[in-house]
Amino acid sequence: MAGTSPATTNTNRAAVAGSFLFSQFMGGFTTAMFLFLIASGLSLVFGVMRVINFAHGSFYMIGAYLAWQAVQWLHPTAEAFWPAVLFAALGVALLGAVVERLFFRYLYGREELYQLLFTYALVLILGDAAKFLWGTGQLSVSAPPVLAGNVQIFGATEPLYNLFVMAVGPAIAFGGWLVLNHTGVGRLVRAASLDREMLDALGANVGSIYTGMFVFSSFLAGLSGALVTPIQSIVPGMDVLIIVQAFIVVVIGGMGSFWGTFWGSVIYGQVLSFGILIFPGFSLFSVFTLVSTIHIVRPWGLFGRPL
Amino acid sequence: MRLARELIIKDNVDFLAGTLTSAEAPAVSTVAKENKIVFIAPTSKSTILTDPAHIHPYIFRVSSNTDVEGLAGATLMTRWKDVKTVATIAPDYAYGRDSIAAFKASLNKLRPDIQIIDEQWPKLGEPDFTAFITAQMGKKPDAVYCSLFAGDFVTFTKEAMPRDYFKAIDNRLIDGAEVGTTDEAQALGADYPYGVISDSYDPVIFTGNEPPEHKKFIEDLKAFTKTKYASGWSIVGYQSIYALADGIKKAGDTKSDDVAKALLGMTFDTPVGKRTFSAKSHETFAPEYWGVMAKEAAYPFAIMQNPELLPPATETN
């Protein structure tokens, strides 16, 4: 550095600081998009069916385990990851269909306490089932070879796989919004969320709308669980950890609001990411401060309707 | 804790051995103290378990502790002569905090010129390390001391690897939380950060200088658990039960009070050498095997190269 003029050194320093902040921003955005994938299903079920599904995190965990299982079966195939993701998402969707038809449909319109008790029981049952089937150790799935590398963006190293997830998140948000607001099915779903009885009286099959929504929400949970495996370990307990975070996101954005969940995830990711820089010793401090503040100012969340 | 109470009250057990993390062991230790039952901790490393405020006649530790781990980790760190700045990352609970404090204290004694420039504290079970990794890379440390373990280390590695985190520090990462076990190496397989240094109570697969008792132990273990490669954790359970058995033999009965007295200062054999419970601290100050984790043609996962017992016995107690 002896030969460089002070001016160049300053520009360099600014560039380094800039790329550092950018990579911190991108890190926060990755976190956000994963959370959005998970939380969107949770928010959807609450928005339409008014059911708080605590077992959503368990569906996510089962998705991760199923993806691992499928990769083991397809082992020598280089791109085993993609069929494994599809298998996991469909598998969890099927599980969702069974659970909805056999149990959930008796809970609609009941007191929240019954719903909480039932979904909590489901958390325990699925948690134990996963331990029984896949053991208590940590499992891991490798990133698909095509997305194993990284690229440099503004001096920050970004894994290709994370960029892929960052694209999937908004795509699902936009797709969901499009279906809900511009199709016949979407109109029925919105009608079901507003007045179930009236829609039933008008001759629409509310039961199958509910099943469809629950299966789609389970599909999203399975998909996010499978997609998370290349960057996380699969361990018992991942279900409970994620459901807490997903709830925070849904609460920030407003229960039942699709875009609220999206922006809730983005805010969560960035606050966590930059909170770590400012208070390195207390990684969750900033997030919980944010949630409390939002709850005091707007108890129904940023995009929610006052109850 | 509830389970420990149930074992004592319902099943009428005379001794307890087990628990995994330093979050559980101190709680179970309290139960052991209340019920006057010998409790042997096989894996918990936090010094809080046997520090002057928490020690009682019935607690004994077979595992290493964070002071021993920190000394070994710092010793290895100083072997990289050109390292001037070090960053740390550890889970935010008793073990992680004690582990980093001990490492810093030892490093400061051995090489006061090395600076700690960054400390990251993700929570135990953190599902997303991205922000911690980018924040740490921004500080550009020469090397890293890490106390992440099991699933956390897997998640950390999978997020750190595609960001070239290990490349940026030239693989100079030391992890003192037993990610050198065959269990961890198998979980990560080809995704393991080859070239880092870690530890294990038992490397299981020795690339040389294998103690003969160990060879027999691993053969028996493989036959018993019916696995292709044995676990690096089995040895601490084995040691705990054998230590307890020796204690009972020495005491001549199974009364917890007598066995607790017998264990004080008692030396027992293990497949990786003799261990002694200190009469004062109830610790074995167990050294661990440390080495570079590298590719080995015969195995589909990382293998510890030239396992070295650290720290040497003379430096502890």
XYZ file of C-alpha atoms in Angstrom:
624
model
C 0.000 0.000 0.000
C 3.079 2.267 0.284
C 2.920 3.450 -3.321
C -0.806 4.139 -3.562
C -2.063 7.684 -3.199
C -4.462 8.412 -0.332
C -7.257 9.065 -2.853
C -7.089 5.556 -4.399
C -6.901 3.948 -0.972
C -10.054 5.761 0.033
C -11.896 4.659 -3.120
C -10.744 1.090 -2.510
C -11.907 1.217 1.050
C -15.283 2.557 -0.010
C -15.580 -0.227 -2.610
C -14.712 -2.882 -0.016
C -17.220 -1.457 2.476
C -19.832 -1.249 -0.290
C -19.397 -4.856 -1.384
C -19.436 -5.942 2.262
C -22.753 -4.194 2.909
C -24.101 -5.585 -0.347
C -23.223 -9.150 0.592
C -24.811 -8.597 4.003
C -27.928 -7.358 2.202
C -27.942 -10.389 -0.105
C -27.491 -12.680 2.904
C -30.517 -11.114 4.522
C -32.462 -11.510 1.312
C -31.668 -15.244 1.091
C -32.904 -15.688 4.654
C -36.005 -13.713 3.709
C -36.879 -15.795 0.669
C -36.562 -19.086 2.522
C -38.767 -17.757 5.263
C -41.257 -16.495 2.719
C -41.532 -19.921 1.065
C -42.368 -21.461 4.416
C -44.488 -18.660 5.841
C -46.606 -18.177 2.700
C -48.256 -21.586 3.169
C -48.892 -20.855 6.832
C -50.365 -17.465 6.021
C -52.551 -18.877 3.240
C -54.183 -21.483 5.470
C -54.812 -18.896 8.133
C -56.124 -16.325 5.663
C -58.618 -18.648 4.027
C -59.516 -21.201 6.667
C -58.757 -19.262 9.873
C -56.718 -22.207 11.130
C -53.339 -21.658 12.761
C -51.446 -24.708 11.616
C -48.620 -25.308 14.085
C -47.736 -28.477 12.179
C -46.694 -26.444 9.140
C -43.090 -26.553 10.397
C -43.392 -30.334 10.742
C -44.535 -30.615 7.119
C -41.469 -28.582 6.202
C -39.244 -30.972 8.177
C -40.858 -34.033 6.569
C -40.178 -32.390 3.172
C -36.486 -32.129 4.049
C -36.299 -35.769 5.175
C -38.185 -36.991 2.100
C -35.777 -35.094 -0.162
C -32.839 -36.741 1.605
C -34.495 -40.135 1.280
C -35.120 -39.679 -2.457
C -31.510 -38.576 -3.013
C -30.363 -41.803 -1.299
C -32.555 -43.890 -3.602
C -31.382 -42.078 -6.730
C -27.860 -41.876 -5.406
C -25.592 -42.344 -8.447
C -27.574 -39.876 -10.575
C -25.763 -36.531 -10.747
C -28.894 -34.387 -10.809
C -30.849 -36.484 -8.298
C -31.705 -33.313 -6.431
C -34.480 -32.035 -8.714
C -36.610 -35.195 -8.803
C -36.010 -35.456 -5.056
C -37.436 -31.962 -4.525
C -40.495 -32.796 -6.580
C -40.937 -36.095 -4.745
C -40.707 -34.353 -1.361
C -43.160 -31.597 -2.266
C -45.694 -34.068 -3.675
C -45.197 -36.452 -0.775
C -45.934 -33.734 1.761
C -48.904 -32.536 -0.329
C -50.288 -36.079 -0.120
C -49.694 -36.130 3.629
C -51.529 -32.801 3.808
C -54.478 -34.234 1.883
C -54.751 -37.200 4.240
C -54.479 -35.066 7.367
C -57.067 -32.570 6.072
C -59.639 -35.169 5.009
C -59.267 -37.315 8.126
C -58.873 -34.661 10.844
C -58.654 -31.022 9.918
C -62.052 -30.643 8.352
C -63.682 -31.313 11.713
C -61.885 -28.302 13.165
C -63.116 -25.521 10.894
C -65.104 -22.945 12.808
C -64.195 -24.541 16.152
C -62.500 -22.615 18.934
C -58.830 -21.788 18.362
C -57.916 -23.845 21.414
C -59.007 -27.089 19.714
C -57.069 -26.195 16.585
C -53.982 -25.371 18.634
C -54.214 -28.611 20.595
C -54.688 -30.708 17.485
C -51.920 -29.118 15.420
C -49.598 -29.262 18.423
C -50.329 -32.958 18.801
C -49.499 -33.327 15.124
C -46.140 -31.595 15.753
C -45.289 -34.173 18.429
C -46.466 -37.154 16.373
C -44.636 -36.118 13.188
C -41.521 -35.191 15.189
C -41.393 -38.659 16.763
C -42.208 -40.328 13.450
C -39.264 -38.554 11.806
C -36.948 -39.643 14.635
C -38.216 -43.207 14.300
C -37.748 -43.307 10.507
C -34.556 -41.298 10.034
C -32.821 -41.379 13.418
C -31.600 -38.490 15.559
C -28.336 -37.717 13.766
C -27.760 -34.888 11.306
C -28.324 -35.596 7.615
C -27.166 -33.563 4.657
C -27.963 -33.190 0.958
C -25.403 -31.727 -1.474
C -26.286 -28.778 -3.690
C -27.170 -29.828 -7.274
C -23.948 -29.744 -9.382
C -25.261 -27.075 -11.801
C -25.807 -24.667 -8.921
C -22.814 -25.658 -6.787
C -20.620 -22.695 -7.781
C -20.770 -19.004 -7.036
C -20.667 -15.688 -8.877
C -19.210 -12.297 -8.013
C -21.786 -9.497 -7.861
C -20.463 -6.020 -6.962
C -17.482 -7.670 -5.293
C -19.638 -9.959 -3.131
C -19.446 -13.749 -3.507
C -22.947 -15.119 -4.021
C -23.662 -18.868 -4.183
C -25.620 -19.741 -7.333
C -27.996 -21.860 -5.314
C -28.986 -18.904 -3.119
C -29.653 -16.790 -6.207
C -31.923 -19.552 -7.458
C -33.910 -19.517 -4.200
C -34.080 -15.716 -4.356
C -35.785 -16.097 -7.721
C -38.172 -18.876 -6.640
C -39.533 -16.873 -3.685
C -40.827 -13.829 -5.607
C -42.019 -16.095 -8.446
C -44.280 -17.989 -6.042
C -45.466 -14.768 -4.420
C -46.360 -13.287 -7.798
C -47.947 -16.519 -9.034
C -50.040 -16.816 -5.892
C -51.182 -13.201 -6.162
C -52.076 -13.722 -9.832
C -54.145 -16.829 -9.112
C -55.934 -15.271 -6.138
C -56.813 -12.011 -7.878
C -57.283 -12.860 -11.535
C -58.815 -16.334 -11.797
C -62.142 -17.956 -11.020
C -60.562 -20.280 -8.499
C -58.957 -17.318 -6.788
C -62.323 -15.550 -6.570
C -63.856 -18.593 -4.886
C -60.968 -18.831 -2.449
C -61.307 -15.180 -1.511
C -65.050 -15.604 -1.147
C -64.505 -18.619 1.113
C -62.225 -16.565 3.347
C -64.865 -13.823 3.671
C -68.087 -15.795 4.134
C -68.017 -19.533 4.108
C -71.720 -20.108 4.689
C -72.878 -17.741 1.978
C -70.558 -19.376 -0.547
C -71.834 -22.800 0.491
C -75.439 -21.631 0.047
C -74.584 -20.370 -3.443
C -73.681 -23.887 -4.439
C -69.879 -23.780 -4.406
C -68.087 -26.794 -2.956
C -66.373 -25.133 -0.004
C -65.083 -28.455 1.320
C -62.976 -29.120 -1.752
C -61.754 -25.504 -1.854
C -60.497 -25.968 1.703
C -58.877 -29.299 0.901
C -57.245 -27.747 -2.161
C -55.858 -24.835 -0.158
C -54.561 -27.116 2.575
C -52.891 -29.417 0.053
C -51.302 -26.434 -1.717
C -50.056 -25.072 1.595
C -48.575 -28.494 2.437
C -46.980 -28.593 -1.010
C -45.285 -25.247 -0.274
C -44.084 -26.560 3.100
C -42.658 -29.715 1.500
C -41.081 -27.698 -1.296
C -39.368 -25.281 1.083
C -38.173 -28.150 3.280
C -36.640 -29.864 0.251
C -35.126 -26.660 -1.129
C -33.473 -25.820 2.180
C -31.519 -29.107 2.361
C -28.509 -27.968 0.263
C -27.759 -25.139 2.695
C -28.866 -26.604 6.013
C -28.533 -29.798 7.983
C -31.590 -31.985 8.460
C -32.032 -32.546 12.197
C -34.840 -33.319 14.625
C -36.062 -30.003 16.006
C -35.804 -28.084 12.747
C -39.626 -28.123 12.685
C -40.026 -26.191 15.920
C -37.284 -23.680 15.110
C -38.736 -22.772 11.753
C -42.353 -22.491 12.883
C -41.374 -19.787 15.380
C -39.603 -17.777 12.689
C -42.434 -18.284 10.206
C -44.908 -17.037 12.812
C -42.843 -13.926 13.440
C -42.860 -13.202 9.714
C -46.615 -13.741 9.404
C -47.237 -11.570 12.462
C -45.072 -8.726 11.093
C -46.816 -8.829 7.720
C -50.326 -9.367 9.026
C -52.089 -12.724 9.383
C -53.454 -13.976 6.084
C -51.947 -11.332 3.829
C -49.838 -12.773 1.007
C -47.858 -9.612 0.264
C -47.694 -8.914 3.975
C -45.900 -12.236 4.414
C -43.552 -11.325 1.570
C -42.581 -7.964 3.030
C -42.564 -9.410 6.529
C -39.906 -11.905 5.381
C -37.859 -9.206 3.672
C -37.916 -7.017 6.779
C -37.075 -9.969 9.054
C -34.117 -10.980 6.849
C -32.628 -7.497 6.679
C -33.128 -6.700 10.357
C -31.469 -9.981 11.311
C -28.621 -9.496 8.842
C -27.751 -5.936 9.842
C -28.663 -6.495 13.479
C -25.788 -8.989 13.633
C -23.403 -6.237 12.494
C -24.615 -3.737 15.079
C -25.163 -6.044 18.067
C -22.975 -9.080 17.275
C -23.550 -10.585 20.739
C -27.348 -10.639 20.488
C -28.370 -11.983 17.103
C -32.098 -12.156 17.850
C -32.323 -8.928 19.810
C -33.072 -6.702 16.819
C -35.714 -9.047 15.416
C -37.685 -9.269 18.637
C -37.409 -5.511 19.158
C -38.909 -5.089 15.712
C -41.769 -7.500 16.358
C -42.653 -5.826 19.655
C -42.539 -2.361 18.094
C -44.752 -3.345 15.177
C -47.169 -5.029 17.526
C -47.518 -1.935 19.673
C -48.055 0.368 16.690
C -50.110 -1.941 14.445
C -51.309 -5.008 16.363
C -52.771 -6.471 13.151
C -49.432 -6.337 11.289
C -48.230 -4.194 8.418
C -50.637 -5.462 5.752
C -53.338 -7.069 7.866
C -56.857 -5.869 8.555
C -57.751 -4.607 12.037
C -59.566 -7.466 13.776
C -34.468 -33.162 34.076
C -37.902 -34.662 34.448
C -36.550 -37.871 32.958
C -33.668 -37.894 35.433
C -36.118 -37.416 38.332
C -38.322 -40.193 36.987
C -35.359 -42.546 36.681
C -34.463 -41.892 40.297
C -37.950 -41.977 41.803
C -39.782 -44.541 39.657
C -37.032 -46.812 38.391
C -35.013 -46.431 41.572
C -31.689 -46.123 39.759
C -28.501 -45.867 41.809
C -26.426 -43.959 39.235
C -26.927 -41.630 36.283
C -24.740 -41.317 33.204
C -25.520 -39.408 30.062
C -26.954 -36.129 28.711
C -25.528 -34.460 25.658
C -25.077 -30.719 25.824
C -23.919 -28.249 28.438
C -27.481 -26.959 28.557
C -28.755 -30.210 30.087
C -25.868 -31.566 32.153
C -25.842 -28.820 34.840
C -29.612 -29.270 35.298
C -29.291 -33.037 35.718
C -26.340 -32.433 38.043
C -28.666 -30.514 40.371
C -31.071 -33.455 40.399
C -28.155 -35.788 41.188
C -27.094 -33.525 44.049
C -30.605 -33.348 45.547
C -31.009 -37.118 45.402
C -27.407 -37.984 46.339
C -26.946 -40.050 43.186
C -23.633 -40.338 41.323
C -23.882 -38.643 37.931
C -21.232 -39.171 35.258
C -21.193 -36.654 32.399
C -19.774 -38.173 29.220
C -19.921 -35.234 26.748
C -20.750 -31.924 28.403
C -17.708 -29.616 28.342
C -18.799 -26.367 29.963
C -16.679 -25.572 33.054
C -19.854 -24.502 34.879
C -20.555 -28.182 35.637
C -17.745 -28.512 38.169
C -16.740 -24.957 39.005
C -16.506 -24.114 42.748
C -20.098 -22.853 42.801
C -21.625 -25.989 41.277
C -19.422 -28.919 42.270
C -20.881 -31.483 44.678
C -19.721 -34.930 45.833
C -21.750 -36.829 43.218
C -20.793 -35.192 39.906
C -17.936 -36.620 37.802
C -16.884 -35.716 34.287
C -15.366 -38.196 31.830
C -15.372 -35.730 28.955
C -12.901 -32.969 28.430
C -13.788 -29.445 29.518
C -13.691 -26.087 27.792
C -10.440 -25.029 29.514
C -8.674 -28.121 28.166
C -10.219 -27.635 24.724
C -9.286 -23.946 24.624
C -5.680 -24.720 25.553
C -5.398 -27.364 22.830
C -7.063 -25.101 20.261
C -4.834 -22.138 21.136
C -1.726 -24.353 21.010
C -2.621 -25.411 17.472
C -3.457 -21.836 16.474
C 0.013 -20.616 17.454
C 1.620 -23.164 15.145
C 0.556 -20.949 12.233
C 3.356 -18.437 12.706
C 1.944 -15.808 10.329
C -1.546 -15.632 11.856
C -2.034 -12.150 13.324
C -5.830 -11.841 13.474
C -8.356 -14.448 14.600
C -12.162 -14.497 14.472
C -14.440 -16.779 16.470
C -17.866 -18.282 15.921
C -19.681 -20.304 18.570
C -23.219 -21.211 19.643
C -24.695 -18.714 22.084
C -25.090 -20.818 25.252
C -22.991 -22.093 28.157
C -20.648 -24.311 26.143
C -20.027 -21.826 23.319
C -19.400 -18.918 25.705
C -17.042 -20.947 27.966
C -15.264 -22.439 24.989
C -14.430 -19.094 23.373
C -13.476 -17.516 26.717
C -11.037 -20.380 27.412
C -9.574 -20.228 23.915
C -9.019 -16.472 24.181
C -7.417 -16.795 27.619
C -5.001 -19.502 26.433
C -4.193 -17.681 23.214
C -3.503 -14.484 25.101
C -0.989 -16.334 27.298
C 0.743 -18.106 24.392
C 0.716 -15.316 21.808
C -0.420 -11.947 23.203
C 0.261 -10.322 19.820
C -2.604 -12.168 18.070
C -5.749 -10.061 17.939
C -9.320 -11.329 18.136
C -11.045 -9.139 15.553
C -14.524 -10.636 15.359
C -16.873 -12.811 17.425
C -20.104 -14.251 16.052
C -22.760 -15.783 18.318
C -25.438 -17.638 16.370
C -27.969 -19.387 18.593
C -27.784 -23.137 19.219
C -29.593 -24.844 16.318
C -29.376 -21.720 14.133
C -30.988 -22.620 10.802
C -29.373 -19.822 8.788
C -25.743 -18.762 9.173
C -25.587 -16.567 6.066
C -25.506 -13.207 7.828
C -22.935 -14.432 10.384
C -20.694 -15.723 7.612
C -20.780 -12.566 5.487
C -20.252 -10.393 8.581
C -17.204 -12.452 9.593
C -15.727 -12.515 6.093
C -16.017 -8.724 5.993
C -13.530 -8.524 8.883
C -10.944 -10.565 6.902
C -9.450 -12.675 9.719
C -6.286 -14.740 9.092
C -7.792 -17.733 10.902
C -10.962 -18.795 12.741
C -11.629 -20.631 15.996
C -15.013 -22.317 15.859
C -17.126 -24.152 18.456
C -20.033 -25.149 16.253
C -20.881 -28.839 16.329
C -23.124 -31.566 14.929
C -26.003 -30.223 12.810
C -24.924 -26.611 13.345
C -21.520 -27.302 11.816
C -23.170 -29.053 8.865
C -25.446 -26.078 8.209
C -22.598 -23.608 8.750
C -20.329 -25.447 6.305
C -22.952 -25.737 3.619
C -23.569 -22.011 3.710
C -19.900 -21.052 4.147
C -18.475 -23.258 1.387
C -20.206 -21.682 -1.655
C -19.295 -18.237 -0.303
C -15.582 -19.205 -0.416
C -15.353 -18.649 3.344
C -12.818 -21.463 3.802
C -10.817 -20.306 0.789
C -10.655 -16.769 2.222
C -9.010 -18.077 5.415
C -6.921 -20.644 3.539
C -8.738 -23.465 5.441
C -7.230 -22.151 8.670
C -10.175 -23.005 10.853
C -9.871 -24.923 14.102
C -13.026 -26.421 15.542
C -12.848 -27.685 19.123
C -16.354 -29.161 19.197
C -15.632 -32.685 17.906
C -16.494 -32.182 14.263
C -13.487 -34.448 13.659
C -15.664 -37.490 14.428
C -16.489 -40.030 11.757
C -20.138 -39.155 12.422
C -19.698 -35.540 11.327
C -17.416 -36.473 8.415
C -19.986 -38.984 7.157
C -22.892 -36.536 7.482
C -21.090 -34.000 5.290
C -19.384 -36.499 2.973
C -17.903 -34.685 -0.019
C -19.178 -31.334 1.330
C -16.792 -31.489 4.323
C -14.418 -28.496 4.470
C -11.307 -30.581 3.792
C -8.185 -29.072 5.348
C -9.639 -27.706 8.586
C -8.393 -28.922 11.970
C -10.729 -30.537 14.452
C -10.877 -32.907 17.394
C -12.554 -36.128 18.466
C -12.470 -38.274 21.608
C -11.874 -41.102 19.219
C -10.791 -40.652 15.580
C -12.063 -44.271 15.052
C -9.931 -44.631 11.916
C -6.257 -44.123 12.730
C -3.934 -43.429 9.812
C -1.043 -44.604 12.008
C 0.049 -45.050 15.662
C -3.178 -46.784 16.718
C -3.194 -47.997 20.344
C -3.740 -51.810 20.284
C -6.574 -51.664 22.881
C -8.318 -49.230 20.595
C -8.224 -51.575 17.621
C -10.016 -54.263 19.613
C -12.521 -51.738 20.997
C -13.506 -50.573 17.500
C -13.858 -54.148 16.217
C -16.164 -55.034 19.136
C -18.078 -51.798 18.664
C -18.662 -52.374 14.968
C -19.885 -55.904 15.666
C -22.190 -54.633 18.411
C -23.710 -51.672 16.549
C -23.661 -53.447 13.166
C -22.349 -50.361 11.360
C -19.670 -50.187 8.691
C -17.750 -47.394 10.416
C -18.030 -46.950 14.166
C -19.104 -43.706 15.834
C -16.544 -41.336 17.347
C -18.880 -40.763 20.299
C -19.286 -44.329 21.558
C -16.032 -44.163 23.475
C -17.261 -41.582 26.000
C -20.272 -43.718 26.879
C -18.001 -46.748 27.163
C -15.553 -44.850 29.373
C -18.345 -43.572 31.624
C -19.781 -47.009 32.266
C -16.359 -48.613 32.801
C -15.350 -45.810 35.162
C -18.556 -46.379 37.123
C -17.981 -50.153 37.163
C -14.431 -49.661 38.461
C -15.804 -47.280 41.079
C -18.349 -49.854 42.258
C -15.659 -52.565 42.376
C -13.395 -50.286 44.414
C -16.223 -49.294 46.780
C -17.335 -52.919 47.193
C -21.043 -51.977 47.057
C -23.476 -49.932 44.961
C -24.255 -47.221 47.513
C -23.870 -43.903 45.735
C -22.073 -42.352 48.719
C -19.425 -45.094 48.765
C -18.997 -45.076 44.983
C -18.670 -41.277 44.943
C -15.836 -41.577 47.487
C -14.209 -44.416 45.530
C -14.192 -42.388 42.319
C -12.159 -39.580 43.886
C -8.620 -39.797 42.525
C -9.397 -43.134 40.878
C -7.492 -44.084 37.719
C -9.234 -46.222 35.102
C -8.197 -47.802 31.817
C -9.767 -46.786 28.521
C -9.078 -47.858 24.930
C -7.160 -44.598 24.419
C -5.111 -44.547 27.613
C -5.536 -44.091 31.366
C -7.774 -41.397 32.856
C -7.910 -40.164 36.462
C -10.723 -38.317 38.249
C -9.088 -35.417 40.051
C -9.905 -35.673 43.770
C -10.391 -31.917 43.936
C -12.227 -31.022 40.730
C -13.805 -34.413 39.812
C -12.492 -33.810 36.278
C -10.455 -36.152 34.076
C -9.083 -33.210 32.045
C -9.288 -35.654 29.143
C -7.105 -34.737 26.190
C -8.592 -35.278 22.740
C -7.239 -36.325 19.367
C -6.680 -33.392 17.028
C -5.618 -33.308 13.390
C -6.169 -31.988 9.896
C -9.280 -33.448 8.287
C -8.275 -34.596 4.805
C -9.338 -36.822 1.927
C -8.257 -40.438 2.163
C -8.595 -42.611 -0.940
C -10.082 -45.616 0.901
C -12.954 -43.677 2.520
C -15.816 -41.586 1.099
C -15.463 -38.979 3.889
C -12.805 -36.858 5.636
C -10.291 -38.688 7.847
C -8.219 -37.156 10.651
C -4.559 -37.098 9.632
C -1.951 -38.178 12.226
C -4.220 -37.803 15.267
C -2.336 -36.069 18.063
C -3.398 -36.112 21.744
C -3.672 -32.523 22.936
C -2.977 -30.898 25.261
C -0.154 -33.044 26.741
C -1.105 -34.246 30.241
C 1.591 -32.142 31.937
C -0.059 -28.897 30.899
C -3.404 -29.452 32.620
C -4.509 -29.973 36.258
